[in-house]
Short mmCIF file of C-alpha atoms in Angstrom, two decimals:
data_model
loop_
_atom_site.label_atom_id
_atom_site.label_comp_id
_atom_site.label_asym_id
_atom_site.label_seq_id
_atom_site.Cartn_x
_atom_site.Cartn_y
_atom_site.Cartn_z
CA GLY A 1 112.74 107.06 178.16
CA ALA A 2 116.41 106.64 177.44
CA GLN A 3 118.56 103.68 178.38
CA VAL A 4 120.51 103.59 181.60
CA LEU A 5 123.74 101.67 180.98
CA ALA A 6 125.61 102.53 184.18
CA THR A 7 125.26 101.31 187.75
CA PRO A 8 123.64 103.95 189.98
CA ILE A 9 125.12 105.01 193.30
CA VAL A 10 123.18 105.90 196.43
CA ALA A 11 124.33 108.59 198.86
CA ALA A 12 122.72 111.05 201.26
CA GLY A 13 119.15 110.13 200.33
CA PHE A 14 119.63 110.31 196.57
CA VAL A 15 120.20 107.89 193.71
CA TYR A 16 122.68 109.30 191.19
CA ILE A 17 122.54 107.98 187.64
CA GLY A 18 123.59 108.97 184.15
CA SER A 19 121.33 108.35 181.20
CA GLY A 20 121.39 107.94 177.45
CA ASP A 21 119.17 111.02 177.17
CA GLY A 22 122.17 113.27 177.86
CA ASN A 23 121.41 114.04 181.51
CA PHE A 24 122.83 113.07 184.89
CA TYR A 25 120.10 112.74 187.54
CA ALA A 26 119.75 112.89 191.30
CA LEU A 27 116.59 111.00 192.28
CA ASN A 28 115.06 111.26 195.74
CA THR A 29 115.17 107.81 197.37
CA GLN A 30 111.85 108.39 199.16
CA SER A 31 109.74 109.60 196.25
CA GLY A 32 111.73 108.40 193.23
CA ARG A 33 111.28 111.84 191.69
CA PRO A 34 114.16 113.80 190.18
CA ALA A 35 115.62 116.32 192.62
CA TRP A 36 117.74 117.77 189.82
CA ARG A 37 119.31 116.94 186.49
CA TYR A 38 122.32 118.29 184.66
CA ALA A 39 122.99 118.17 180.91
CA THR A 40 126.23 116.17 180.64
CA GLY A 41 125.75 114.46 177.31
CA GLU A 42 125.32 110.70 177.19
CA VAL A 43 126.71 108.84 180.22
CA ARG A 44 127.59 105.15 179.98
CA SER A 45 129.98 104.92 182.92
CA SER A 46 129.10 104.58 186.58
CA ALA A 47 129.57 107.58 188.83
CA ALA A 48 131.96 107.55 191.77
CA LEU A 49 131.62 109.06 195.24
CA ALA A 50 134.73 110.50 196.89
CA TYR A 51 135.28 113.21 199.50
CA GLY A 52 131.61 114.19 199.45
CA HIS A 53 131.49 114.74 195.69
CA ILE A 54 129.94 112.71 192.86
CA TYR A 55 132.20 112.28 189.82
CA VAL A 56 131.06 111.09 186.40
CA GLY A 57 132.43 111.10 182.89
CA SER A 58 130.43 111.56 179.70
CA LEU A 59 130.74 109.78 176.38
CA ALA A 60 132.06 113.07 174.92
CA GLY A 61 135.10 112.83 177.21
CA MET A 62 134.08 115.42 179.80
CA MET A 63 134.43 114.86 183.56
CA TYR A 64 131.90 116.38 185.95
CA ALA A 65 131.99 116.84 189.72
CA PHE A 66 128.86 117.50 191.78
CA ALA A 67 128.91 118.64 195.41
#
């Protein structure tokens, strides 16, 4: 697997984490299994939670918001 260089955040029963494999993941806290993933490119920064959305930036300079 790819490296995880950012601190995960936990909200609403999911762990949100970016990865060196080019994906941003939502993992179910009960099972540990991915609920979904989104191709963001490599993520080295920690995500932020604000106003019910998860925000994360990629190494390529893109900003993503997930509801």
